[in-house]
Structures are given as structure tokens and as C-alpha cells.
Amino acid sequence: MPVAPAEPVIQAGQCWVYAQIKPKPVQSTLDVVIKDSVNRISVTPAELQNGLTQVVTREGTRTYRIEPPTYRQVSERVEVRPEVKRYTVVPAVYEEHEQTVTLEEARTVLDPCRTAGTRYARESGVMAFCAREVPAQTRTLKTQVLVAPESVREDIEPAVFETVTRWVVDKPAQAVEVLLEPELAQLRVEQLVRPVQASQVVIAEKTQRLQVTRFDGEARIVSRQAVCDADIDEGLVRRLQSVLAQRGFPPGRIDGLLGRRTLAALMQFQEHGGLAVGALTLESVAALGLD
């Protein structure tokens, strides 16, 4: 069973209208043939003329004569052994050097001693220290420093060639065309100067292009929530007028007043869009992108 559409919930402060959704007009063009095309035919008779013509009593033909080839002697170098690359490894070269390495750096140490009269002041708690220089400890090493790294030397053995003499075709054998002329005889004849001719001219059909309108859908009455008068201010009307003008529905002067021309343009937009016609409804505001 079909399910009835849910009734809208009407709340305080809302404005609603009953409006008509009209069938949506669809514009198109129709070409109507008001006069069919017709073919006009005109005939020109054939024209003859006396004259002479040549008749072939023996046909000509083509035959061929064979010419033998000719040769010439040429010499060319033939590679009997290609170029060969050989590689020799050259060992690395080192130099011997001596390098002194410090194993322990020189330093100054303090040793307990008696000085500055501390030997006579044992009970004072003073301790004396004497500084002593400890020399550095070094070691000399023999090192080898790389002078030239190991490398590869390339030796090239050149290719070996031999000269060969041979006979080559200088001019190949060919067939020379020989033309045998035909034998002719003259006869008195009537010649067709111009054959019969029939020309046809197509007179195109005449058409008239008409602008026709068809309507999609059926007329119906619906309820729609509308913009209340208290919410229709000059700014909203100006935006409405601007968008209608951009969509191709001129509302007249953009003055912020919801007058007859603006309402007529709005109704034209609603009718073309399949919307409820006659009031500034919320669905029209959404369709115009004003929400």
C-alpha cells in the first residue's frame, strides 16, 4: 500500500503558504516543411560530326632485350684479427717514514717535602709539596705511506687486416624494353561531338522554424514554508534581485524593493525550476543559493 507523505511540523513564528507547482515549460525549436523539394530536369540532344578516325590493323607491342652484367675489380681490407685490449696490474708504491708517537705526555707532579720552615711547624697541620717535572714517554715507529695506489695499465694490440681483391657487379643484367609500333588505317566515320545530356536541379524544400513549448509534469497544490514579511529586508531583496538577474530572469532595477517586476522574475524562475509559484518560499531561497 502506498505510504502517505509525512505532514510538516509547523512551529510558532513560521510562515506557510499554499502554492501551485506548475508544469515545467521546456522550450525547443521545430522546423516545419511548408513546401517540399522538387527535381527540375532539362535534356540537351546529342550532336554528331563527320570526320576521319584511325583504326589499328595490327597492334603494337613491347618486347625485351637482355643485356648481360658487367663487373669491376675492387680491393678491400678484411679484418682477420680484431683489436685486443690487455690489462696489467701495476702494484702500489709506498715510502717509508719514521713517526714519533707520544705514549705518555710530560706532566708536573707534587711530592710531599719539607720546605718553607714546615719542618719546625709540625703541630700547625701545614703540609708542604715540591713540584717535580715527569718527562714525556715517546716511541718511534716506521710507517709506510702510499705514494701511488695500485692501478691497471691498458695495452692495446691493434687489429690485423689483409687486403683481398674480388670482382663485383658494376652493372647488373637488365631487360631493355623494345617498342614495336602499331599499324594504322584511316576510316570515314561520324563522331559524337556532344552526347545527349540530362541535367537535374534540385530545388530545396522551404521550411519555417517555430519556437514550441511543451510542459513536463502536472499542476498540483502544495504547502511550503515561506519567508515571513518581518524577515524580508532590503539586503535579502537586493541579493534576490542580483541572483535572479544572473540566472537570466531580469527583476528590473536592483533597489531592494520586492515589487511586481521582482515577483514576476521570481515566479518565472520558480515555474522553470518546478518550484512552488507565487511566494518567496524557503525552497526558492535554497534553490537560488540565498540561504
XYZ file of C-alpha atoms in Angstrom:
291
model
C 0.000 0.000 0.000
C 1.359 3.492 -0.782
C 2.634 5.399 2.244
C 1.231 8.885 2.723
C 3.901 11.609 2.920
C 4.670 12.866 6.410
C 2.897 16.103 7.290
C 5.279 19.010 8.071
C 5.551 20.083 11.710
C 4.532 23.728 11.950
C 6.131 25.724 14.720
C 5.359 29.116 16.190
C 6.936 32.005 14.304
C 6.894 30.213 10.916
C 5.026 31.401 7.815
C 3.419 28.921 5.388
C 1.634 29.276 2.044
C -0.418 27.085 -0.242
C 1.015 27.471 -3.725
C 0.813 25.847 -7.157
C 3.585 23.855 -8.774
C 3.014 24.380 -12.481
C 4.089 22.003 -15.251
C 7.696 22.849 -16.125
C 7.946 24.585 -19.544
C 10.543 23.156 -21.928
C 11.454 25.323 -24.923
C 12.523 23.811 -28.257
C 12.558 24.643 -31.944
C 10.586 22.826 -34.649
C 11.332 23.038 -38.382
C 8.098 22.710 -40.399
C 8.250 21.943 -44.163
C 5.924 24.392 -45.881
C 6.937 23.362 -49.419
C 8.543 20.047 -50.450
C 11.712 19.898 -52.548
C 11.355 19.161 -56.287
C 13.677 17.991 -59.114
C 13.811 20.034 -62.344
C 15.179 18.037 -65.352
C 16.409 19.522 -68.670
C 17.616 17.447 -71.716
C 20.209 18.519 -74.364
C 20.182 16.282 -77.550
C 23.337 14.587 -78.865
C 25.454 16.307 -81.588
C 27.268 14.348 -84.400
C 30.071 15.397 -86.801
C 31.639 13.730 -89.880
C 35.350 13.013 -89.695
C 38.174 10.527 -90.029
C 39.384 8.080 -87.441
C 42.372 5.799 -87.228
C 41.863 2.072 -86.783
C 44.608 -0.220 -85.531
C 45.051 -3.025 -88.045
C 47.950 -4.529 -86.159
C 48.544 -3.813 -82.518
C 51.859 -2.586 -81.262
C 53.553 -4.463 -78.514
C 56.514 -4.392 -76.173
C 59.367 -6.887 -76.188
C 62.596 -7.001 -74.212
C 66.316 -7.400 -74.976
C 68.571 -8.826 -72.235
C 71.854 -7.014 -71.610
C 74.449 -9.094 -69.655
C 76.003 -7.772 -66.448
C 79.409 -6.076 -66.263
C 81.991 -6.488 -63.468
C 84.776 -4.447 -61.948
C 87.686 -5.407 -59.711
C 87.876 -3.953 -56.198
C 90.293 -4.356 -53.314
C 89.229 -4.149 -49.708
C 90.819 -4.709 -46.318
C 89.393 -7.581 -44.308
C 89.910 -7.761 -40.558
C 91.440 -11.138 -39.706
C 92.063 -10.386 -36.049
C 90.225 -7.730 -34.057
C 91.803 -5.159 -31.810
C 92.572 -6.698 -28.382
C 92.843 -4.876 -25.087
C 95.073 -6.306 -22.375
C 95.281 -5.119 -18.779
C 98.370 -5.235 -16.490
C 98.081 -4.611 -12.760
C 100.665 -2.042 -11.561
C 101.372 -2.587 -7.801
C 101.049 0.216 -5.314
C 104.144 2.302 -4.354
C 104.920 3.118 -0.692
C 107.554 5.353 1.043
C 108.984 4.542 4.465
C 108.788 7.258 7.122
C 109.571 7.465 10.831
C 106.842 8.730 13.142
C 107.318 9.547 16.813
C 104.236 8.727 18.911
C 103.804 10.193 22.406
C 102.804 7.325 24.662
C 102.588 9.454 27.801
C 102.726 13.239 27.820
C 105.084 15.202 30.127
C 103.464 16.313 33.374
C 104.178 18.080 36.645
C 103.588 16.184 39.929
C 103.670 17.349 43.566
C 105.690 15.296 46.044
C 105.491 15.791 49.864
C 108.577 17.587 51.185
C 109.829 19.852 53.881
C 110.258 23.414 52.842
C 109.450 26.922 53.862
C 110.032 26.130 57.528
C 107.406 23.387 57.740
C 109.922 21.114 59.475
C 109.612 23.365 62.516
C 105.840 23.595 62.401
C 104.741 20.014 62.695
C 101.973 20.789 65.058
C 100.456 23.500 62.821
C 98.977 20.975 60.380
C 100.684 22.559 57.367
C 101.868 20.187 54.590
C 104.477 21.121 52.028
C 104.707 19.846 48.426
C 107.534 20.178 45.932
C 106.777 20.244 42.174
C 108.638 17.713 40.000
C 108.617 17.504 36.171
C 107.998 13.992 34.793
C 109.289 13.816 31.170
C 107.092 12.515 28.296
C 107.432 8.903 27.124
C 107.670 8.505 23.330
C 108.166 5.724 20.792
C 109.487 5.940 17.221
C 107.624 3.813 14.618
C 108.460 3.066 10.996
C 105.423 3.666 8.698
C 104.765 3.102 5.021
C 102.965 5.969 3.254
C 101.059 5.257 -0.001
C 102.594 7.282 -2.828
C 100.814 5.716 -5.795
C 97.803 3.351 -5.460
C 97.571 0.061 -7.280
C 96.356 0.649 -10.863
C 95.602 -1.107 -14.133
C 97.566 -0.309 -17.295
C 95.756 -0.835 -20.570
C 97.751 -2.191 -23.533
C 96.074 -2.347 -26.934
C 97.145 -4.817 -29.599
C 95.990 -3.336 -32.926
C 93.712 -5.212 -35.291
C 95.264 -7.199 -38.160
C 93.954 -6.691 -41.706
C 94.565 -8.410 -45.038
C 93.884 -6.973 -48.491
C 91.505 -9.060 -50.651
C 90.838 -8.496 -54.348
C 87.437 -9.521 -55.702
C 85.099 -8.955 -58.666
C 81.827 -7.138 -58.015
C 78.886 -6.427 -60.290
C 79.361 -2.997 -61.789
C 76.110 -3.047 -63.763
C 73.592 -5.872 -63.268
C 71.903 -7.674 -66.088
C 68.806 -5.861 -67.255
C 65.938 -6.213 -69.670
C 65.750 -3.319 -72.146
C 62.240 -2.583 -73.381
C 61.774 -2.522 -77.177
C 58.566 -0.946 -78.509
C 57.009 -2.247 -81.754
C 54.774 0.456 -83.242
C 51.185 -0.489 -84.263
C 49.944 -0.448 -87.900
C 47.087 2.036 -88.538
C 44.389 2.668 -91.200
C 42.019 5.657 -91.620
C 38.192 5.293 -91.898
C 35.486 7.889 -92.559
C 33.135 7.981 -89.534
C 30.553 10.106 -87.819
C 31.864 11.192 -84.473
C 29.859 12.060 -81.436
C 30.782 15.646 -80.596
C 28.491 16.001 -77.613
C 26.389 13.207 -76.115
C 22.846 13.657 -75.016
C 22.841 15.340 -71.645
C 20.257 15.406 -68.930
C 20.759 17.787 -66.056
C 18.836 17.814 -62.860
C 18.472 20.698 -60.484
C 17.126 20.106 -57.016
C 15.015 22.934 -55.688
C 15.341 22.687 -51.927
C 12.361 22.456 -49.668
C 11.135 25.509 -47.828
C 10.929 25.310 -44.074
C 9.864 27.588 -41.284
C 11.393 27.358 -37.818
C 8.908 27.716 -34.953
C 9.500 28.084 -31.237
C 7.410 25.475 -29.399
C 6.851 24.869 -25.699
C 5.969 21.597 -24.024
C 5.245 21.066 -20.347
C 6.631 18.367 -18.059
C 4.629 17.218 -15.029
C 1.151 18.014 -13.747
C -0.170 21.039 -11.877
C -0.584 20.496 -8.127
C -1.154 22.446 -4.908
C 1.459 22.106 -2.155
C 2.207 23.739 1.183
C 5.585 25.390 1.574
C 7.272 27.313 4.376
C 7.807 30.919 3.289
C 9.984 33.805 4.433
C 7.931 35.926 6.826
C 7.465 39.619 5.963
C 9.394 40.606 9.089
C 12.438 38.732 7.746
C 12.332 40.273 4.243
C 14.745 43.203 4.466
C 16.417 45.347 1.815
C 19.633 43.296 1.843
C 17.799 39.997 1.192
C 15.788 41.561 -1.659
C 18.924 43.026 -3.256
C 20.651 39.616 -3.177
C 17.475 38.032 -4.579
C 17.360 40.570 -7.429
C 21.071 40.106 -8.221
C 20.869 36.294 -8.365
C 17.683 36.379 -10.498
C 19.413 38.713 -12.959
C 22.474 36.390 -13.098
C 20.207 33.381 -13.742
C 18.551 35.124 -16.732
C 15.325 36.308 -15.035
C 15.562 40.146 -15.046
C 13.896 41.683 -11.966
C 14.191 45.269 -13.119
C 16.222 47.769 -11.135
C 18.123 46.318 -8.154
C 16.640 48.594 -5.491
C 15.937 46.268 -2.535
C 12.161 46.554 -3.030
C 10.056 43.384 -3.510
C 7.928 44.884 -6.280
C 5.908 43.486 -9.203
C 8.858 43.001 -11.580
C 10.912 41.248 -8.891
C 7.957 38.954 -8.017
C 7.338 38.292 -11.728
C 11.001 37.305 -12.214
C 10.852 35.099 -9.089
C 7.673 33.368 -10.339
C 9.299 32.790 -13.743
C 12.337 31.207 -12.009
C 10.016 29.043 -9.845
C 7.990 27.897 -12.842
C 11.123 26.923 -14.828
C 12.579 25.141 -11.802
C 9.462 23.136 -10.922
C 9.075 25.006 -7.595
C 6.003 26.291 -5.798
C 4.997 29.549 -7.550
C 3.893 32.855 -6.072
C 5.790 33.470 -2.821
C 9.348 33.793 -1.514
C 9.497 30.245 -0.101
C 12.445 28.655 1.710
C 12.855 26.136 -1.144
C 13.240 29.049 -3.615
C 15.774 30.718 -1.305
C 17.752 27.455 -1.205
C 17.498 26.960 -4.996
C 18.872 30.486 -5.517
C 21.685 29.912 -3.015
C 20.451 32.674 -0.675
C 20.234 30.559 2.490
